[in-house]
Short mmCIF file of C-alpha atoms in Angstrom, two decimals:
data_model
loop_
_atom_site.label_atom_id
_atom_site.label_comp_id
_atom_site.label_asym_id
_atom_site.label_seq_id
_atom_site.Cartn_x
_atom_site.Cartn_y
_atom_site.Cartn_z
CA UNK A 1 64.53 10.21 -24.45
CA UNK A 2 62.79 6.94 -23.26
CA UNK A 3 61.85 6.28 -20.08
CA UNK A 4 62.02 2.71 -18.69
CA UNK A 5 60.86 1.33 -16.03
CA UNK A 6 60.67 -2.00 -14.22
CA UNK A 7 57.20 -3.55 -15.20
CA UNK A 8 55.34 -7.31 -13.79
CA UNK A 9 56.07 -8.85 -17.58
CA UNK A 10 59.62 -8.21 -16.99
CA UNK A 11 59.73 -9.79 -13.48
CA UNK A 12 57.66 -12.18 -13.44
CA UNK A 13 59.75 -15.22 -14.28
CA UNK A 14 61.96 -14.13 -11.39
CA UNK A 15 59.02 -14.67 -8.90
CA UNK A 16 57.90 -17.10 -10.35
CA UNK A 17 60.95 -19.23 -10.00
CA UNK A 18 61.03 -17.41 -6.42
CA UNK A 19 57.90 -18.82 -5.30
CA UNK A 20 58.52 -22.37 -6.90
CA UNK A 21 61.62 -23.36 -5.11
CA UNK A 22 60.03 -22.24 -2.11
CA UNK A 23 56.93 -24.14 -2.22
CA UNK A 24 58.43 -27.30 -3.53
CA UNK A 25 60.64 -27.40 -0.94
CA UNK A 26 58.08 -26.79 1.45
CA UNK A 27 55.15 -29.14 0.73
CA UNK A 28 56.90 -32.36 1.93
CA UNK A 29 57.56 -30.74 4.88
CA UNK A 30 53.88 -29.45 5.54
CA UNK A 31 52.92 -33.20 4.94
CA UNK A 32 53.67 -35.76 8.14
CA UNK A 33 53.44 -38.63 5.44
CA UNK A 34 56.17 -37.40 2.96
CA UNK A 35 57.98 -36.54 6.05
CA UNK A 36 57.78 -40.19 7.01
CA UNK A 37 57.43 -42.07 4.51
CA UNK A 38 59.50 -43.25 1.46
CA UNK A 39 60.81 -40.72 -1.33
CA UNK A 40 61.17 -43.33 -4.47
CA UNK A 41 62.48 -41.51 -7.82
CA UNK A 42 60.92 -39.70 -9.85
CA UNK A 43 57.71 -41.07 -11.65
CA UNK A 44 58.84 -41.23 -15.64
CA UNK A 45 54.82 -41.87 -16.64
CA UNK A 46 51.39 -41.75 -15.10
CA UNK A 47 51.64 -45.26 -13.89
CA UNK A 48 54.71 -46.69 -11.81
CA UNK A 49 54.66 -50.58 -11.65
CA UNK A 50 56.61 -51.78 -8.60
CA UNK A 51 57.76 -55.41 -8.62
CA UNK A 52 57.18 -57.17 -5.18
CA UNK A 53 57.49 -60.67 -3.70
CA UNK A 54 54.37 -62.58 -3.31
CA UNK A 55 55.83 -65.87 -2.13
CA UNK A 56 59.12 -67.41 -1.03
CA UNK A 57 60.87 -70.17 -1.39
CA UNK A 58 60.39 -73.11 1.17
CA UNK A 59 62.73 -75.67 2.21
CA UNK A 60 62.00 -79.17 3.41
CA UNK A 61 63.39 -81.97 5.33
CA UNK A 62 64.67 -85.41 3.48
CA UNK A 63 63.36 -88.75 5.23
CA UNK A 64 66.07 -90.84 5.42
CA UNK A 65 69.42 -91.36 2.50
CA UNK A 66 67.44 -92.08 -0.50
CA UNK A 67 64.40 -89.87 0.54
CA UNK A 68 62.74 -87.10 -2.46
CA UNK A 69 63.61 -83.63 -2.23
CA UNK A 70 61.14 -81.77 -2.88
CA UNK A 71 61.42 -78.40 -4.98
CA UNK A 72 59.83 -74.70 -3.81
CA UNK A 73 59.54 -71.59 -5.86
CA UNK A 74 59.87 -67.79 -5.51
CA UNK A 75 56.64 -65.40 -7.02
CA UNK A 76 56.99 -61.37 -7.50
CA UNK A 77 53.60 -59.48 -8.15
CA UNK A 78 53.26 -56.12 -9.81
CA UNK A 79 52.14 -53.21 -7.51
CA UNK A 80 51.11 -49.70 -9.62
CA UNK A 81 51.60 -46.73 -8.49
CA UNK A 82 49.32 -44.20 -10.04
CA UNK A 83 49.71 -40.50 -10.21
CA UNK A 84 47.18 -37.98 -9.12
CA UNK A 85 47.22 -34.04 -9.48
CA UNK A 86 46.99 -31.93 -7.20
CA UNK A 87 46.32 -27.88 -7.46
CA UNK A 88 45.20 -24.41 -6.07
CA UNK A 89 43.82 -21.01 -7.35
CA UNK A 90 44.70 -18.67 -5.46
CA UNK A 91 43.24 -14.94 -7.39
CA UNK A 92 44.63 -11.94 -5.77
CA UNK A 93 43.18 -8.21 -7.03
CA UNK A 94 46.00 -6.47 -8.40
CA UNK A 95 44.98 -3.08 -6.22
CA UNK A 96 46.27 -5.35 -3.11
CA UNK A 97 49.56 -5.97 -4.75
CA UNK A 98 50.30 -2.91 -5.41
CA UNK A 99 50.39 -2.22 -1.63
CA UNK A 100 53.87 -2.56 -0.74
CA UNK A 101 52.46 -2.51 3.29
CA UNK A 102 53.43 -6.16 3.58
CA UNK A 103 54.36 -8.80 1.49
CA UNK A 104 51.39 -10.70 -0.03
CA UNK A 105 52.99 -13.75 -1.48
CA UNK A 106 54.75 -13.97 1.90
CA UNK A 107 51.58 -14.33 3.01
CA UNK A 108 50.12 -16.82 0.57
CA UNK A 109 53.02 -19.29 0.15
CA UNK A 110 52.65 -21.01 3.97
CA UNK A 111 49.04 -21.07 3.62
CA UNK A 112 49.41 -23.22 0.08
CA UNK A 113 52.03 -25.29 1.32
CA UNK A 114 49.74 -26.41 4.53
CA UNK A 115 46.69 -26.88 2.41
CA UNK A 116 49.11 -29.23 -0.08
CA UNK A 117 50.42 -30.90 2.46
CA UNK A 118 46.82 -31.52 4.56
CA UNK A 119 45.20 -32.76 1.17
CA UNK A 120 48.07 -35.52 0.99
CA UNK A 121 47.93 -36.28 4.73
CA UNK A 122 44.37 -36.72 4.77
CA UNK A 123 43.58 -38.77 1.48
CA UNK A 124 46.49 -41.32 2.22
CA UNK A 125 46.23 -41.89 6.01
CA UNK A 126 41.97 -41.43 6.04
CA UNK A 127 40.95 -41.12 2.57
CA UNK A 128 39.45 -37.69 2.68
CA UNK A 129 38.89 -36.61 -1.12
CA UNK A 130 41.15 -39.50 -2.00
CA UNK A 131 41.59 -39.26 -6.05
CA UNK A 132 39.53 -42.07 -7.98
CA UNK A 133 43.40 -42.95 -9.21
CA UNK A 134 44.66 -43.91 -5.90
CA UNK A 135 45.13 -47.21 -3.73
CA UNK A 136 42.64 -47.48 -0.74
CA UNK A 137 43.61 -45.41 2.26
CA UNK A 138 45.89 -46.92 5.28
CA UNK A 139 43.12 -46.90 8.07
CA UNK A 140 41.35 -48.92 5.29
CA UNK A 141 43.90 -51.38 4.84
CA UNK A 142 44.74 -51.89 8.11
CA UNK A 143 40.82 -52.01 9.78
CA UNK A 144 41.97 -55.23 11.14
CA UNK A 145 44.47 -54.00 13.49
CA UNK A 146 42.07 -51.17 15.07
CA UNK A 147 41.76 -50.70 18.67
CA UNK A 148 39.64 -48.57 20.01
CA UNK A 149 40.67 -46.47 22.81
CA UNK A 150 40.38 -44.54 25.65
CA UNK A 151 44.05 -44.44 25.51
CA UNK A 152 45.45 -46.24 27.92
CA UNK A 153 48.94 -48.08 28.66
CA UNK A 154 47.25 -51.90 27.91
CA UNK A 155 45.81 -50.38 24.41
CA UNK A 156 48.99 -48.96 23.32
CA UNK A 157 51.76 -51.28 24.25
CA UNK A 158 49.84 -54.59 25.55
CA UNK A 159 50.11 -57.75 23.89
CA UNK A 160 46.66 -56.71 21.96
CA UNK A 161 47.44 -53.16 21.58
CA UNK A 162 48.40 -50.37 19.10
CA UNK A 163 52.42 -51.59 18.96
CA UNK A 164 51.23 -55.62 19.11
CA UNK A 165 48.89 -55.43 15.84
CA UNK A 166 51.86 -54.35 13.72
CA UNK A 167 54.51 -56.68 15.39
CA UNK A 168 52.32 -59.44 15.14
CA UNK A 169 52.69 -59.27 11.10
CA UNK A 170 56.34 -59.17 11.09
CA UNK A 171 56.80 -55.23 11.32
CA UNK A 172 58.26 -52.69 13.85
CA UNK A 173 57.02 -49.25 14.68
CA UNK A 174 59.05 -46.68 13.67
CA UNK A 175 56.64 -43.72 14.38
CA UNK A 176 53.23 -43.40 15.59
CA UNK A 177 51.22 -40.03 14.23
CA UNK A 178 48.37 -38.36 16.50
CA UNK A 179 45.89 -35.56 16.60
CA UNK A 180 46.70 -32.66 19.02
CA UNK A 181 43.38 -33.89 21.40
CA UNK A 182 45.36 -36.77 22.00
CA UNK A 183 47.90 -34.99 24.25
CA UNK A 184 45.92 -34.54 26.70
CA UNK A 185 45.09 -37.98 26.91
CA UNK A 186 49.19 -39.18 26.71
CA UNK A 187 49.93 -36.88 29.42
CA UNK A 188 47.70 -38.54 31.85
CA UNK A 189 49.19 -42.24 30.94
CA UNK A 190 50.81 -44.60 33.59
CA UNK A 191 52.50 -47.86 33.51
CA UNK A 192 51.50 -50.66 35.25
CA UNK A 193 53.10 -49.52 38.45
CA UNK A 194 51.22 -46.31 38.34
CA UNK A 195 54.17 -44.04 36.76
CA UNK A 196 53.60 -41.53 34.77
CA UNK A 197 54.73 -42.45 30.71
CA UNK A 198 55.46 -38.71 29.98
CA UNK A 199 57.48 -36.83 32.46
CA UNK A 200 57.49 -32.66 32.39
CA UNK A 201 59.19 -30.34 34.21
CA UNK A 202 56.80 -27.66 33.28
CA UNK A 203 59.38 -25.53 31.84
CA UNK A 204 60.80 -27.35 28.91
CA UNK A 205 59.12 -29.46 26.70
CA UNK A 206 57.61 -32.61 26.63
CA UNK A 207 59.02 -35.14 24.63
CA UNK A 208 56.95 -37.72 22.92
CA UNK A 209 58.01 -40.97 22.19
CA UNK A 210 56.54 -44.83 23.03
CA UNK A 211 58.73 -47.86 22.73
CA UNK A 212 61.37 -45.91 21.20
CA UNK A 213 59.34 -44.50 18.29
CA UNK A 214 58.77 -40.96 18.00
CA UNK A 215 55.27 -39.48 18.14
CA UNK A 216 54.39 -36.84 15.88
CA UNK A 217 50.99 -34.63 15.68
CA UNK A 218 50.93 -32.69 12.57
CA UNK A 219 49.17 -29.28 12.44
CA UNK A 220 48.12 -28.65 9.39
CA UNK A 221 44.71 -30.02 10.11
CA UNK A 222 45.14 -32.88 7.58
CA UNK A 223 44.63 -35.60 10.98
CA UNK A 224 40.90 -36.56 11.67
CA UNK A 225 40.37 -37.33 15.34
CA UNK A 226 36.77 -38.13 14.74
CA UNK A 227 38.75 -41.31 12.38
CA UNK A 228 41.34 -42.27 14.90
CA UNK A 229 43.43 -41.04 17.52
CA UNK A 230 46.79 -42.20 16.64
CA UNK A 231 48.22 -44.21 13.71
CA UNK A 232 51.18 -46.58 14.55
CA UNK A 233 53.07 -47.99 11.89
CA UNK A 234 56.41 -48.65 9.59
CA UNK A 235 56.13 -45.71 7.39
CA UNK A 236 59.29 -46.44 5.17
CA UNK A 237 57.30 -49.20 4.21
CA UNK A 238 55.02 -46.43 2.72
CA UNK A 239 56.48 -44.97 -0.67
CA UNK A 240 55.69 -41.89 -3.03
CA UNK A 241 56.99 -40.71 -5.99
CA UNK A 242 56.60 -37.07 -8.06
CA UNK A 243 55.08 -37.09 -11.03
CA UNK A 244 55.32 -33.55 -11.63
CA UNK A 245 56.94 -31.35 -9.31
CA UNK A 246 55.38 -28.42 -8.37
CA UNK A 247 54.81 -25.65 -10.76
CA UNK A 248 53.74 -22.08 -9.92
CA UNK A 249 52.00 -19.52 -12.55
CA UNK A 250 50.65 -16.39 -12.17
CA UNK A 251 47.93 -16.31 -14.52
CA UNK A 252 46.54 -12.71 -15.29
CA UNK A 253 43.73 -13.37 -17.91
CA UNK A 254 40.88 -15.93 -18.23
CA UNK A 255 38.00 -16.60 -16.07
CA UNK A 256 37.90 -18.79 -12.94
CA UNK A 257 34.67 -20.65 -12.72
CA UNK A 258 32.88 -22.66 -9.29
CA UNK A 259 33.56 -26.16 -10.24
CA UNK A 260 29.85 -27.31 -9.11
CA UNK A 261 27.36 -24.57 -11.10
CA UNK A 262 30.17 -23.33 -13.68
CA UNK A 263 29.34 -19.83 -12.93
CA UNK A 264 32.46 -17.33 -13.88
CA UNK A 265 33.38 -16.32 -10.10
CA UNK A 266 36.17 -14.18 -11.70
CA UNK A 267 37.12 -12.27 -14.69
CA UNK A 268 41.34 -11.64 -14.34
CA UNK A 269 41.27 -9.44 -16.96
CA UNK A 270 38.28 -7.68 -16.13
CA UNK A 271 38.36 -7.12 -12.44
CA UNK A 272 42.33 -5.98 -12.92
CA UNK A 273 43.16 -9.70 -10.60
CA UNK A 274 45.94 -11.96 -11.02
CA UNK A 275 45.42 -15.37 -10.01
CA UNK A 276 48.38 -18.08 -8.43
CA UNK A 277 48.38 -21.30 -9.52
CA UNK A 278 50.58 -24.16 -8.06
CA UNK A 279 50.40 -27.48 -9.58
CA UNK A 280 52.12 -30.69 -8.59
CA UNK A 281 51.16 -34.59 -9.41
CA UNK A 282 52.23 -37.34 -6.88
CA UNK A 283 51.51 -41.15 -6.75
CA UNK A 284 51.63 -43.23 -3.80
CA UNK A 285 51.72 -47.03 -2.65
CA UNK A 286 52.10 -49.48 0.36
CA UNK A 287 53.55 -52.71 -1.56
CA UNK A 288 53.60 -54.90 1.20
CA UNK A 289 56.05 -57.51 0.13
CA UNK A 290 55.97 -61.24 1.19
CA UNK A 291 57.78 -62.38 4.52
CA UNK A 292 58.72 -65.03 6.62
CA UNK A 293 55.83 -63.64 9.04
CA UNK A 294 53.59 -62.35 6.74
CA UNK A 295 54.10 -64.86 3.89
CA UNK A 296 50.49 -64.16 2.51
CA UNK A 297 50.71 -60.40 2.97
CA UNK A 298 47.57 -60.02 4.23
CA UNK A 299 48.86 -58.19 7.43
CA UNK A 300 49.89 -54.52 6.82
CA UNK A 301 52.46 -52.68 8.59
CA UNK A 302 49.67 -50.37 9.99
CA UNK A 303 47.08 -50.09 13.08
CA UNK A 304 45.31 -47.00 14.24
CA UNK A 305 43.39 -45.77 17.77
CA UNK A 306 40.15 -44.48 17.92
CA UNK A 307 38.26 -42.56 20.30
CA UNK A 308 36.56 -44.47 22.86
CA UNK A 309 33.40 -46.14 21.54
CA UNK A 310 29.75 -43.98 22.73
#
């Protein structure tokens, strides 16, 4: 009489799936920019092209009854969005697994998610590691509107200040994004009659917010303080797309080698280890169209904070 039993090759597609669902579901939440920003559909190829107005039409006055009108035009550009992968090894000695103690992919699934969603954070708002495939950063593109701090109430919503950069190209602030230091800093902020910007009771707490737009200060270490302080801006004017969504496989032969010396770190097969491996490919873009305020769309709907200057 056989005796079965319930082996990893027969339940592995179920975690699998398990562990995919969870993690994609995860990652945009672990990232403050696909929280933010705009979800477009899914990319169909490598490269997205995304038409967007470069000029508008002008109209003009006519000098007197018989006077020349005069004709205007309307110009779209091509923006491309390009994809860029993303992924993580994660090898895990099989001997661990089999301790049934605690749960070890309960373990490992927040960590990936957070390190997913700091990678994204940190190439598209600072360009940290930013793939060779991918537009310039925003703190790039918007090193015109920087002001740099100490925070105070004239730098963030004076005339010259974090708020009046964006608004002066045409754009309102829907959110501003901060490091955790920078509480400290908010807490201590008064108006110009000398009241406090962020009330507490000490009990409950604090809510952030500056000219009606929420502030938000990720933790999933993807925010450089030593870059800027906070980042102000309209982030639906930000868009992503997928590419790939993310894939999960637990791999449990072949080598895993350091990517600088090519040295095998680890043998799955022969140290008895099965590795994780979560895939996903994402493409990103700040089209900028053409307005009435920003008809040569050389202002971005951006500005960022910085520490105060040594």
């Amino acid at each position: 009489m056989a005796i079965d039993s319930i082996v990893r090759a027969n339940a592995e597609a179920l975690i699998r799936e398990q562990l995919t669902n969870t993690i994609q579901q995860d990652v945009p939440k672990s990232s403050i920019v696909m929280q933010l920003g705009t979800r477009l559909a899914n990319m169909t190829s490598n490269q997205t092209k995304i038409p967007v107005l470069s000029m508008l039409p002008m109209a003009y006055w006519v000098n007197g009854d018989t006077g020349m009108k005069q004709t205007s035009k309307q110009q779209w550009t091509n923006v491309y969005m390009t994809a860029a992968e993303l992924a993580v090894i994660v090898p895990i000695p099989e001997a661990v697994l089999a301790d049934s103690s605690f749960d070890i992919m309960g373990e490992v699934q927040p960590r990936v998610r957070e390190a997913m969603g700091a990678k994204v954070d940190s190439a598209i708002i600072f360009g940290t590691d930013r793939p060779t495939e991918w537009t310039t950063d925003i703190l790039t593109q918007a090193k015109a509107n920087k002001v740099e701090g100490p925070i105070d109430y004239t730098k963030l919503l004076g005339k010259d200040g974090l708020f009046g950069k964006v608004e002066a190209g045409g754009f309102g602030v829907d959110a501003v994004v901060g490091a955790l230091t920078a509480k400290a800093e908010l807490r201590g902020l008064q108006d110009t009659n000398g009241r406090p910007l962020f009330r507490s009771d000490m009990q409950g707490a604090t809510t952030y917010a500056l000219d009606g737009a929420p502030l938000h200060f990720p933790e999933n270490g993807g925010f450089d303080p030593s870059k800027a302080l906070l980042v102000a801006g309209n982030w639906k004017k930000l868009v992503y797309s997928i590419r790939q969504d993310v894939t999960v496989k637990l791999l449990d032969q072949g080598v895993i080698q350091d990517p600088s010396t090519k040295e095998i770190v680890y043998n799955l097969a022969q140290q008895d280890m099965v590795a994780l491996r979560v895939v996903m490919r994402m493409g990103w873009a700040l089209p900028n169209p053409a307005t009435r305020i920003n008809s040569d769309r050389t202002k971005v709907p951006f500005s960022y904070l910085t520490a105060a200057a040594a």
